[in-house]
Amino acid sequence: MYTTAISILLASLLVSIILGWIAGNKASAIVYSKTEESLNRKARQLLRWTVILSVPAAAVIGSVLLLTASGTAALWADRLTILLIAAIQLLLLWMAAHPRLRRIRIATNRKLQKPLDVRLRSRAAQPALIVPFQFSALGPLTGFYLFWTSRHPFSMLDTAIPLIVLAIAVLALWTVHLNRSSRVSLTGEELPNRPWRRLFNRLGILVAAIAIAFLPFNMAMKNSLLADKISMAEGTMDYGKGSSMVSHSHPHGETAVQTASSGAAAAPVSVDQLSGPREGKADVTYTLTAEKKTIQLSSGKTVEAWTYNGQSPGPELRMRQGQLVEVTLINKNIDSGVTIHWHGLDVPNAEDGVAGATQNAVMPGESHTYRFIAEQTGSFWYHSHQESKEAVQKGLFGPLVVEPAEGLPEGTKDVAVMTHIWDNAGMAIGRNDGIERMTIAPGTPVRLRLINTDDWVRQTYRLIGADFQVSAIDGTALNEPGDLRDVSLTITTGGRFDVTFVMPETPVYLAVGPGAAGGKLGILMSSDGNGELPIVKGEGASFDPLHYGKPAETAFNANSAFDREFKLILDNSLGFYNGQFGLRYTLNGELFPNTPMFMVREGELVKTTIINRGMVEHPMHLHGHHALVLSRNGEPSTGSPWWSDTLDVLPGDVYEIAFVADNPGLWMDHCHNLTHAATGMSMHLMYEGVTSPYEVGADTVNHPE
Ligand code: C2O
Ligand code: CU
């Protein structure tokens, strides 16, 4: 409903601007009517325009009212200004213009072909008749501007400036028309109708307006240029609010070490010190060499990829819970550098693999070793976090599976299903871009680890031919997941679902892709490797974790006393990022590096309310922590505890999530639509006292997004 309301609002504003412009021109020209008859006709036309313009204006009001139906004021409070403008527009049209037009109609109802007398002409020139129509373009235009620029938290100034500009424009128009009408009534002279001249004047005003707007535009562009060196440990801090905390605001530029919200400051510690075990023999070791390689998909299509060990997806890293893992990364020839980030695995901060935050990018010829203990079990993935948008797109990723310490149940068929969309080669599961056939004996327990690597695309999956369970989300097992059938699964960018079932006698088909059952991409499992693709109709209901599975005890819940509470507002706005103009996606009204960091202390219980005011979904990914979903849109999560590291926040969604700050460091928190992250939709969670020797920016090798 949110998306519908927002779309209606936007469309009505646009329609208003266009219609208002046409009607405004007509209104200001009726004074040139030569005869009573023609004035009468034009007045009737304008009366019709009053009605026409009222439709989009009413739609603006209606759509904002629809938005207010959601209890969360952050979703709509600022749009009330747009509603107010539309209300003024309606008032002007019906209280000022309409009665005057009616009177002109009555005065001219004899429809004589004789020239207009002075009285009628001056009536037709009244500002109160003309300006409402012109306002019908300018008002919505202002609304449109506010729509795209208003930020949260709202600043009075941001709203006041466009409103003042609107008021000045209206006053100026009013004065022009007042002068015109008094010229008519004083001198009685007929106003010369010079349409070309009027057009010329209008163009002049447009050019002047653009010239004036150029200044702030240019300034905004300059201001958006990123500094050559940025330390992520410095910047604006948000201490949230909470039972034991006072909320502070801190000026830009302080470091986390210098400030503590209350009590003694934590002793400074560098991210480098927050490493996994540096000593000791590893239980599992891998070497991953990043290199460019042409890879071939099953259809024969080739892709110029960036790979780990010459393959993409990279080799599957498998380990058991509790094992000490050592991975050596070597960069052979990726010029922009590489790292490895263990997406979803809560490793110590120094092992997190974010260029410019926890390490320097590994440049060609260099290497870097990661060591950590695999503390969780489940499905994860790894990918480069240097130029991550390009790196992931080109193939620098792979699956990572942590089995329970005692291993998987005997005989389990365990398959990582990594979907990716390749530039120019389309969608594939691993290397397979068609139907893959798999032989599985009936009775075998099957676990499909669905991993969506794509930038920007929520991936749809359907399992046909067996009852199944979604037994884990984002690497965390669900409690008592129930049987599902005819349900489609949608996984957001970076998210993972584990699907389990027992192989029946008959074939089972996993369909992947939009309208998932297109029969073009999937895995057909059967006892003999043969079998027909099932015919699937419809999309099936879509799976929702909010009420799935059975509740279980958790260390905290929605009723716990939280040490800190943060608000994270996702929005879109038109503006600049690093000198480039475009649609931008903001976090609490800002783009990196101006996004305020969330400040916490070790041991705190932290609640965050995520609100998506924008028009597209954002898979929000917090590194180093798993958050428990408490509620969505006011509806408590009542099924299995639902822990997430990559949460798909749809337009209009309000999520309450909570996590324990138990992993000190500097942790990225960003949208996993990597295109969004690369244009500033990125911030971080920061433990008080943590410092980082690394920097990002043009003067460094580090460009994490
Ligand atoms: Cu999968 Cu910060 O990323
Ligand atoms: Cu996003």
XYZ file of C-alpha atoms and ligand atoms in Angstrom:
709
model
C 0.000 0.000 0.000
C 2.897 2.298 0.797
C 4.290 1.893 -2.704
C 0.864 2.524 -4.228
C 0.345 5.679 -2.190
C 3.814 6.985 -3.000
C 3.358 6.252 -6.705
C -0.015 8.015 -6.774
C 1.513 10.974 -4.976
C 4.384 11.262 -7.396
C 2.231 10.771 -10.492
C -0.351 13.319 -9.303
C 2.325 15.894 -8.667
C 3.693 15.438 -12.182
C 0.249 15.576 -13.789
C -0.557 18.678 -11.731
C 2.562 20.461 -12.896
C 1.805 19.833 -16.577
C -1.919 20.619 -16.395
C -1.298 23.601 -14.140
C 1.162 25.011 -16.641
C -1.350 24.720 -19.482
C -4.208 26.186 -17.437
C -2.019 28.981 -16.082
C -1.187 30.091 -19.605
C -4.830 29.990 -20.619
C -5.874 31.987 -17.556
C -3.365 34.743 -18.084
C -4.496 35.076 -21.704
C -8.263 35.502 -21.271
C -7.784 39.220 -20.894
C -6.959 39.296 -24.604
C -10.454 38.197 -25.517
C -11.822 40.466 -28.197
C -15.514 40.031 -27.610
C -17.941 39.205 -24.859
C -18.712 36.030 -26.665
C -15.118 34.875 -26.648
C -14.562 35.912 -23.023
C -17.648 33.948 -22.088
C -16.341 30.897 -23.881
C -12.892 31.142 -22.307
C -14.337 31.638 -18.859
C -16.360 28.488 -19.334
C -13.225 26.653 -20.415
C -11.376 27.818 -17.334
C -14.247 26.736 -15.112
C -13.702 23.297 -16.571
C -10.004 23.561 -15.865
C -10.835 24.280 -12.235
C -12.446 20.877 -12.076
C -9.685 19.166 -14.059
C -6.936 20.563 -11.835
C -8.811 19.543 -8.732
C -8.474 15.880 -9.619
C -4.686 15.519 -9.250
C -4.712 17.949 -6.325
C -7.266 15.785 -4.548
C -5.193 12.725 -5.440
C -2.159 14.337 -3.814
C -4.160 14.912 -0.650
C -5.666 11.437 -0.765
C -2.324 9.714 -1.242
C -0.721 11.579 1.649
C -3.690 10.680 3.854
C -3.219 7.088 2.754
C 0.398 7.291 3.852
C -0.575 8.612 7.260
C -2.615 5.443 7.756
C 0.660 3.769 8.659
C 1.377 4.714 12.222
C 5.027 5.531 11.623
C 5.307 9.301 11.320
C 8.777 9.106 9.781
C 7.118 7.634 6.713
C 4.900 10.627 6.086
C 5.297 13.574 8.474
C 7.205 15.705 5.956
C 4.704 14.924 3.190
C 2.128 16.948 5.098
C 3.772 20.039 3.593
C 2.910 18.680 0.145
C -0.640 18.037 1.321
C -0.852 21.598 2.608
C 0.271 23.001 -0.746
C -2.388 20.932 -2.545
C -5.014 22.160 -0.083
C -4.011 25.777 -0.745
C -4.207 25.063 -4.452
C -7.778 23.769 -4.118
C -8.768 26.703 -1.935
C -7.397 29.209 -4.414
C -9.057 27.496 -7.344
C -12.461 27.220 -5.712
C -12.579 30.270 -3.447
C -10.737 32.795 -5.595
C -10.800 31.786 -9.252
C -14.064 29.924 -9.517
C -16.459 32.641 -8.217
C -14.771 35.290 -10.361
C -15.080 33.170 -13.451
C -18.739 32.575 -12.639
C -19.341 36.289 -12.364
C -17.654 36.884 -15.701
C -19.822 34.188 -17.207
C -22.964 35.882 -15.915
C -21.814 39.324 -17.038
C -21.143 38.025 -20.526
C -24.035 35.692 -20.935
C -25.517 37.743 -23.749
C -22.521 36.652 -25.749
C -22.402 39.802 -27.802
C -19.926 40.079 -30.602
C -19.057 43.590 -29.485
C -15.657 44.513 -28.036
C -15.225 44.132 -24.302
C -15.740 47.115 -22.085
C -13.074 48.232 -19.674
C -14.847 46.808 -16.660
C -14.996 43.317 -18.109
C -11.454 43.468 -19.306
C -10.098 44.481 -15.932
C -12.097 41.684 -14.355
C -10.480 39.225 -16.708
C -7.064 40.502 -15.624
C -7.570 40.103 -11.883
C -4.712 38.353 -10.132
C -7.190 36.454 -7.952
C -8.522 34.836 -11.091
C -5.244 34.041 -12.807
C -2.781 33.239 -10.036
C -4.684 30.184 -8.713
C -4.113 28.509 -12.072
C -0.465 29.424 -12.120
C -0.173 28.251 -8.545
C -1.513 24.927 -9.769
C 1.803 24.450 -11.569
C 4.149 26.141 -9.107
C 2.676 24.554 -5.980
C 3.013 20.954 -7.201
C 6.445 21.812 -8.585
C 7.472 22.833 -5.085
C 5.861 19.653 -3.748
C 7.831 17.643 -6.286
C 11.038 19.289 -5.201
C 10.250 18.647 -1.539
C 9.421 15.049 -2.366
C 12.880 14.399 -3.724
C 14.923 16.461 -1.344
C 13.340 16.181 2.080
C 15.555 14.322 4.446
C 15.189 12.685 7.755
C 15.670 14.015 10.361
C 13.739 16.897 8.842
C 15.220 20.307 9.008
C 12.928 23.310 9.059
C 15.318 25.119 6.770
C 15.177 22.415 4.101
C 11.404 22.818 3.956
C 11.252 26.548 4.515
C 13.522 27.581 1.639
C 11.418 26.069 -1.166
C 8.260 27.382 0.499
C 9.722 30.877 0.635
C 10.746 30.647 -3.012
C 7.186 29.574 -3.825
C 5.748 32.494 -1.875
C 8.036 34.965 -3.635
C 7.107 33.550 -7.042
C 3.402 33.824 -6.233
C 3.804 37.382 -4.984
C 5.725 38.323 -8.101
C 3.007 36.899 -10.335
C 0.372 38.619 -8.286
C 2.148 41.963 -8.716
C 2.516 41.496 -12.446
C -1.167 40.742 -12.860
C -2.163 43.536 -10.508
C -0.210 46.006 -12.595
C -1.754 44.677 -15.742
C -5.278 44.891 -14.434
C -4.820 48.389 -13.078
C -3.349 49.446 -16.405
C -6.491 48.142 -18.024
C -8.873 49.879 -15.668
C -6.986 53.147 -15.401
C -6.191 53.793 -19.019
C -8.949 51.712 -20.493
C -6.439 50.750 -23.121
C -6.539 47.374 -24.681
C -3.589 45.201 -23.748
C -1.674 44.285 -26.835
C -1.761 40.532 -27.341
C 1.767 39.596 -28.244
C 2.034 35.836 -27.787
C 5.628 35.737 -29.055
C 6.713 38.369 -26.644
C 4.996 36.488 -23.793
C 6.687 33.274 -24.799
C 9.967 35.132 -24.928
C 9.418 36.563 -21.442
C 8.635 33.155 -20.083
C 11.751 31.671 -21.570
C 13.693 34.580 -20.079
C 12.300 33.818 -16.645
C 13.133 30.142 -17.084
C 16.707 30.941 -18.066
C 17.047 33.328 -15.122
C 15.644 30.700 -12.755
C 18.093 28.108 -14.054
C 20.951 30.581 -13.732
C 20.003 31.338 -10.143
C 19.551 27.660 -9.318
C 22.932 26.906 -10.826
C 24.736 28.433 -7.864
C 23.390 26.138 -5.136
C 23.496 23.254 -7.629
C 27.158 23.824 -8.302
C 27.859 24.235 -4.618
C 26.099 20.964 -3.835
C 28.202 19.270 -6.472
C 31.432 20.613 -5.006
C 30.357 19.716 -1.481
C 29.691 16.150 -2.519
C 33.249 15.536 -3.682
C 34.860 12.988 -1.419
C 37.985 13.808 0.499
C 41.124 12.087 -0.744
C 41.581 10.384 2.590
C 38.820 9.418 4.936
C 39.176 7.610 8.224
C 36.087 5.611 9.018
C 36.826 5.846 12.710
C 36.111 9.574 12.527
C 32.973 11.425 11.658
C 29.517 12.112 12.925
C 28.428 9.864 15.744
C 25.016 8.750 16.790
C 24.781 7.482 20.351
C 21.140 6.575 20.048
C 19.011 6.671 23.129
C 18.346 4.150 25.800
C 17.701 3.335 29.395
C 21.213 3.889 30.658
C 22.448 6.325 28.047
C 22.195 10.005 27.475
C 22.014 10.971 23.885
C 24.756 13.240 22.711
C 25.464 14.875 19.459
C 29.021 15.408 18.499
C 30.494 17.728 15.981
C 32.109 16.296 12.911
C 35.714 15.221 13.148
C 35.977 13.856 16.655
C 37.344 10.413 16.990
C 35.670 7.653 18.861
C 38.462 7.660 21.397
C 37.924 11.206 22.464
C 34.293 10.795 23.335
C 32.299 8.554 25.518
C 28.616 9.060 26.032
C 28.725 8.495 29.753
C 31.111 7.095 32.263
C 34.724 6.411 31.481
C 35.898 6.167 27.912
C 36.913 2.745 26.725
C 40.654 2.294 26.330
C 41.623 2.811 22.701
C 42.103 -0.341 20.712
C 43.061 -0.632 17.071
C 41.088 -2.900 14.749
C 44.391 -4.694 14.091
C 44.411 -5.919 17.675
C 40.938 -7.396 17.305
C 42.152 -10.379 15.327
C 41.518 -14.086 15.361
C 44.127 -16.413 16.923
C 47.464 -15.493 15.377
C 49.207 -18.560 16.821
C 48.415 -22.240 16.623
C 48.082 -24.754 13.857
C 44.965 -24.276 11.762
C 42.478 -27.137 11.412
C 41.550 -26.077 7.905
C 43.658 -24.114 5.462
C 42.817 -22.698 2.074
C 44.679 -20.571 -0.399
C 42.626 -18.359 -2.660
C 44.361 -16.689 -5.579
C 42.502 -13.833 -7.177
C 43.001 -13.704 -10.902
C 41.325 -12.772 -14.136
C 40.097 -15.741 -16.080
C 37.704 -16.473 -18.882
C 35.150 -18.872 -17.515
C 32.667 -20.923 -19.462
C 29.071 -21.505 -18.441
C 27.342 -24.813 -19.159
C 25.679 -23.352 -22.245
C 29.080 -22.579 -23.708
C 28.789 -18.848 -23.120
C 32.004 -17.315 -21.839
C 32.546 -14.556 -19.319
C 35.642 -12.465 -18.682
C 35.554 -13.022 -14.953
C 37.495 -12.112 -11.863
C 37.970 -15.350 -9.976
C 39.320 -16.999 -6.889
C 41.508 -19.931 -8.022
C 40.442 -19.541 -11.623
C 36.816 -20.356 -10.972
C 33.665 -18.515 -10.186
C 31.999 -19.180 -7.891
C 35.270 -19.725 -6.077
C 36.003 -23.020 -4.340
C 33.536 -24.062 -1.687
C 35.105 -23.518 1.719
C 33.852 -26.142 4.131
C 34.705 -26.357 7.804
C 33.260 -27.489 11.091
C 32.106 -25.400 13.982
C 34.938 -24.650 16.381
C 37.696 -25.214 13.870
C 40.523 -22.767 13.414
C 40.466 -21.697 9.791
C 43.310 -20.103 7.895
C 42.798 -18.625 4.456
C 45.622 -17.066 2.501
C 44.580 -14.612 -0.166
C 46.979 -13.944 -3.023
C 46.283 -11.304 -5.612
C 47.724 -12.348 -8.940
C 46.422 -9.675 -11.278
C 43.337 -7.836 -10.075
C 44.626 -4.298 -10.558
C 42.154 -2.570 -8.312
C 42.980 -4.902 -5.422
C 41.028 -7.536 -3.531
C 40.058 -8.661 -0.048
C 37.872 -11.424 1.329
C 34.868 -10.650 3.448
C 33.078 -13.590 5.091
C 29.521 -12.509 4.528
C 27.376 -13.460 7.512
C 30.156 -15.095 9.479
C 30.754 -13.141 12.666
C 34.543 -13.234 12.706
C 36.827 -10.990 14.780
C 37.014 -7.500 13.339
C 40.553 -7.666 11.917
C 39.507 -10.709 9.844
C 36.430 -9.034 8.355
C 38.115 -8.175 5.073
C 36.873 -4.649 4.425
C 39.397 -2.529 2.553
C 40.044 0.720 4.351
C 38.271 -0.370 7.519
C 39.992 -3.526 8.742
C 42.881 -3.895 6.284
C 44.426 -2.445 3.167
C 43.316 -3.807 -0.169
C 45.616 -6.596 -1.325
C 47.250 -5.328 -4.498
C 48.699 -7.468 -7.327
C 51.649 -9.472 -6.046
C 50.583 -9.087 -2.428
C 48.964 -11.526 -0.054
C 47.031 -11.495 3.201
C 46.199 -14.222 5.688
C 42.925 -14.478 7.569
C 42.628 -16.633 10.679
C 39.485 -17.169 12.671
C 37.512 -19.776 14.535
C 34.254 -20.697 12.830
C 31.832 -20.031 15.668
C 28.533 -20.437 13.843
C 27.156 -23.234 11.723
C 25.327 -22.643 8.487
C 25.448 -21.205 4.985
C 27.591 -18.195 4.252
C 29.500 -16.794 1.351
C 32.661 -14.893 0.810
C 33.394 -12.043 -1.560
C 35.871 -9.281 -2.134
C 35.110 -6.090 -0.211
C 37.321 -3.892 -2.338
C 35.367 -2.182 -5.131
C 32.788 -4.724 -4.078
C 30.172 -3.735 -6.624
C 32.475 -4.494 -9.526
C 34.299 -7.367 -7.821
C 31.137 -9.301 -6.962
C 29.591 -8.581 -10.340
C 32.701 -9.958 -12.059
C 32.855 -13.111 -9.979
C 34.999 -12.666 -6.868
C 32.789 -14.719 -4.578
C 32.226 -18.272 -3.416
C 30.229 -20.382 -0.946
C 31.272 -21.020 2.630
C 29.675 -23.750 4.698
C 30.181 -24.401 8.382
C 29.010 -27.854 9.373
C 28.124 -28.660 12.968
C 31.071 -29.936 15.008
C 29.727 -33.487 14.741
C 29.199 -33.178 10.982
C 26.039 -33.377 8.927
C 23.579 -36.263 9.320
C 24.884 -39.407 7.627
C 24.277 -39.499 3.882
C 23.051 -35.929 3.513
C 23.169 -34.544 0.014
C 24.385 -31.040 0.678
C 24.463 -28.584 -2.229
C 25.349 -24.915 -2.276
C 23.167 -23.213 -4.887
C 24.766 -19.886 -5.704
C 22.838 -17.773 -8.142
C 24.432 -14.951 -10.024
C 23.599 -12.775 -13.000
C 26.528 -12.336 -15.356
C 26.990 -9.296 -17.512
C 26.090 -10.282 -21.079
C 25.624 -13.956 -20.179
C 22.558 -13.901 -17.976
C 21.586 -15.873 -14.948
C 23.368 -18.968 -13.701
C 23.553 -21.315 -10.741
C 27.266 -21.696 -10.277
C 28.511 -22.490 -13.768
C 25.196 -23.942 -14.830
C 23.027 -21.583 -16.837
C 20.411 -24.121 -17.865
C 18.825 -27.164 -16.278
C 21.230 -29.206 -14.229
C 20.378 -32.852 -13.552
C 21.303 -34.481 -10.299
C 20.974 -38.119 -9.275
C 19.776 -38.545 -5.703
C 18.576 -41.821 -4.208
C 15.050 -41.772 -2.734
C 15.123 -41.398 1.039
C 18.246 -39.202 0.999
C 18.072 -36.107 3.230
C 18.765 -33.118 0.955
C 19.943 -29.668 1.976
C 20.011 -26.946 -0.671
C 21.870 -23.861 0.462
C 20.357 -21.068 -1.583
C 22.693 -18.088 -1.814
C 21.841 -14.982 -3.808
C 24.921 -13.056 -4.875
C 23.253 -10.591 -7.159
C 23.445 -6.911 -7.028
C 19.998 -5.348 -7.107
C 17.971 -8.492 -7.763
C 15.766 -10.317 -5.307
C 15.917 -13.862 -6.502
C 12.892 -16.172 -6.626
C 13.090 -19.921 -6.071
C 10.471 -22.644 -6.174
C 10.837 -26.229 -5.114
C 8.410 -28.504 -6.880
C 7.716 -32.163 -6.187
C 8.349 -32.448 -2.460
C 7.265 -30.985 0.846
C 10.185 -29.013 2.192
C 11.290 -26.840 5.069
C 13.177 -23.578 5.171
C 15.445 -24.778 7.921
C 17.831 -21.853 8.160
C 17.927 -18.196 7.215
C 21.172 -16.255 6.883
C 23.143 -19.118 8.381
C 20.981 -19.528 11.472
C 18.801 -22.594 11.982
C 15.076 -22.011 12.459
C 13.229 -23.725 15.260
C 10.825 -26.456 14.157
C 10.295 -25.248 10.602
C 6.996 -26.530 9.234
C 6.401 -28.289 5.931
C 5.916 -26.095 2.898
C 4.518 -26.789 -0.530
C 3.640 -24.537 -3.448
C 5.426 -21.667 -1.829
C 7.905 -19.454 -3.590
C 10.986 -18.242 -1.780
C 12.379 -14.798 -2.383
C 15.924 -14.168 -1.259
C 17.371 -10.735 -1.159
C 20.827 -9.811 -2.381
C 23.348 -11.410 -0.043
C 20.712 -13.442 1.808
C 20.664 -17.210 2.279
C 17.951 -19.804 2.883
C 18.628 -23.476 3.607
C 15.950 -25.669 2.082
C 15.680 -29.250 3.337
C 13.598 -32.235 2.291
C 13.753 -35.987 1.987
C 14.205 -37.149 -1.587
C 10.980 -38.863 -2.766
C 10.685 -41.562 -5.457
C 9.614 -38.960 -7.981
C 11.670 -36.065 -9.385
C 12.040 -32.788 -7.522
C 12.728 -29.573 -9.335
C 14.278 -26.404 -8.000
C 13.301 -23.570 -10.323
C 15.236 -20.341 -10.165
C 14.465 -16.951 -11.558
C 11.650 -14.549 -12.170
C 8.383 -16.387 -12.487
C 10.610 -19.161 -11.089
C 9.016 -21.913 -13.126
C 10.082 -20.653 -16.494
C 11.886 -23.967 -16.989
C 15.046 -22.257 -18.132
C 17.182 -22.356 -15.043
C 17.106 -24.874 -12.246
C 18.133 -28.204 -10.823
C 16.208 -31.359 -11.617
C 16.801 -34.037 -8.996
C 15.752 -37.624 -9.594
C 16.683 -41.169 -8.659
C 18.183 -41.915 -12.064
C 19.203 -38.509 -13.346
C 16.307 -38.480 -15.805
C 12.748 -37.268 -15.445
C 10.530 -34.627 -16.937
C 10.508 -30.987 -15.969
C 7.262 -30.425 -14.121
C 4.779 -27.974 -15.505
C 4.237 -25.310 -12.924
C 1.403 -22.879 -12.871
C 1.275 -19.627 -10.995
C 3.722 -18.116 -8.636
C 2.582 -19.810 -5.449
C 2.196 -17.948 -2.190
C 5.362 -16.265 -1.085
C 7.184 -17.444 1.982
C 7.231 -15.129 4.991
C 9.518 -15.921 7.938
C 7.640 -13.657 10.360
C 5.321 -16.388 11.625
C 7.128 -19.505 10.401
C 8.345 -22.226 12.775
C 7.924 -22.433 16.546
C 9.017 -19.873 19.124
C 12.052 -20.690 21.219
C 13.906 -19.167 24.110
C 16.290 -16.334 23.146
C 18.730 -14.381 25.288
C 16.563 -11.301 24.845
C 13.293 -10.339 23.202
C 11.098 -7.381 22.353
C 10.403 -6.735 26.042
C 14.037 -6.572 27.109
C 15.512 -3.357 28.425
C 17.708 -2.044 25.637
C 20.886 -0.165 26.387
C 20.664 1.754 23.150
C 18.018 2.401 20.583
C 18.805 3.612 17.112
C 16.672 4.703 14.233
C 17.810 3.961 10.718
C 15.864 5.730 8.003
C 16.331 4.594 4.426
C 15.271 7.082 1.803
C 15.866 8.229 -1.719
C 16.717 11.709 -2.815
C 17.952 13.446 -5.910
C 21.409 14.774 -5.425
C 25.112 14.428 -5.822
C 27.539 11.784 -4.737
C 31.169 12.559 -5.369
C 30.220 15.109 -8.002
C 27.776 12.847 -9.833
C 24.115 13.783 -9.963
C 21.491 11.092 -9.690
C 18.988 9.279 -7.573
C 20.714 8.596 -4.274
C 19.823 6.296 -1.442
C 20.407 7.781 1.961
C 20.860 6.460 5.486
C 19.491 8.852 8.068
C 19.473 11.542 5.409
C 23.142 11.220 4.536
C 25.529 9.477 2.200
C 28.872 7.983 3.172
C 31.068 9.363 4.711
C 28.552 11.754 6.255
C 26.297 8.962 7.445
C 26.428 9.056 11.238
C 27.959 5.959 12.789
C 26.085 4.066 15.457
C 28.185 4.121 18.625
C 28.003 1.211 21.048
C 29.931 -0.387 23.866
C 30.770 -4.001 24.268
C 28.049 -5.953 26.041
C 25.190 -3.616 25.266
C 21.836 -4.774 24.009
C 21.031 -2.660 20.996
C 17.717 -2.123 19.278
C 17.414 -0.573 15.849
C 14.256 0.501 14.075
C 14.738 0.438 10.328
C 12.270 2.477 8.303
C 12.241 2.481 4.521
C 10.748 5.735 3.254
C 12.078 5.145 -0.220
C 10.634 3.620 -3.337
C 12.860 0.552 -3.673
C 13.896 -2.256 -1.359
C 17.185 -2.270 0.496
C 18.819 -5.451 1.812
C 20.499 -4.042 4.901
C 23.613 -5.930 5.895
C 25.387 -5.455 9.217
C 28.796 -7.049 9.467
C 29.964 -9.030 12.479
C 26.563 -9.464 14.151
C 23.288 -11.250 13.716
C 20.178 -9.361 14.639
C 16.951 -10.851 15.921
C 13.875 -9.590 14.094
C 11.420 -8.370 16.741
C 8.654 -7.034 14.561
C 7.713 -5.878 11.107
C 5.226 -3.063 10.567
C 4.102 -3.346 14.156
C 3.447 -7.080 13.863
C 5.576 -9.071 16.304
C 7.615 -11.978 15.003
C 5.806 -14.995 16.413
C 7.406 -17.973 14.703
C 10.870 -19.341 15.185
C 13.420 -16.792 16.338
C 14.441 -15.150 13.066
C 18.063 -14.035 13.034
C 19.217 -12.098 10.058
C 22.372 -10.530 8.720
C 20.904 -9.326 5.438
C 17.408 -8.027 5.943
C 15.232 -7.190 2.967
C 13.537 -3.920 3.860
C 10.777 -3.148 1.379
C 9.380 0.341 0.709
C 7.196 1.357 3.637
C 8.558 -1.403 5.864
C 9.333 -0.723 9.502
C 11.478 -3.386 11.166
C 12.482 -3.560 14.781
C 15.604 -5.635 15.224
C 17.991 -6.147 18.123
C 21.450 -7.527 18.654
C 24.033 -7.867 21.365
C 27.142 -5.780 20.850
C 29.496 -8.655 21.522
C 32.076 -8.279 18.781
C 34.143 -5.109 19.247
C 35.338 -3.294 16.179
C 34.409 -1.109 13.270
C 31.645 -2.862 11.352
C 30.186 -1.903 8.018
C 26.429 -1.567 7.872
C 25.293 -1.071 4.307
C 22.795 -1.848 1.632
C 23.777 -5.026 -0.190
C 22.432 -3.704 -3.444
C 26.041 -2.948 -4.083
C 25.119 -0.288 -6.603
C 23.485 1.600 -3.758
C 26.416 1.030 -1.434
C 28.821 2.284 -4.097
C 26.938 5.567 -4.258
C 26.989 6.172 -0.544
C 24.390 3.902 1.070
C 26.866 2.786 3.652
C 27.580 3.497 7.293
C 29.086 1.612 10.201
C 28.598 0.345 13.680
C 31.399 1.560 15.880
C 32.474 0.388 19.290
C 33.645 3.198 21.519
C 37.391 3.392 21.731
C 38.091 1.525 18.513
C 40.533 3.101 16.099
C 41.615 2.104 12.630
C 44.960 2.776 10.988
C 43.308 2.331 7.574
C 41.783 4.957 5.363
C 39.631 5.043 2.259
C 39.600 7.540 -0.575
C 41.288 8.536 -3.808
C 44.671 8.976 -2.131
C 44.598 5.440 -0.746
C 44.293 2.010 -2.341
C 41.067 1.393 -0.460
C 37.631 1.629 -2.039
C 35.504 -0.820 -0.073
C 32.344 -0.397 -2.119
Cu 28.460 -8.991 1.600
Cu 29.670 -5.551 3.360
O 29.087 -7.261 2.418
Cu 19.715 -0.174 -1.273
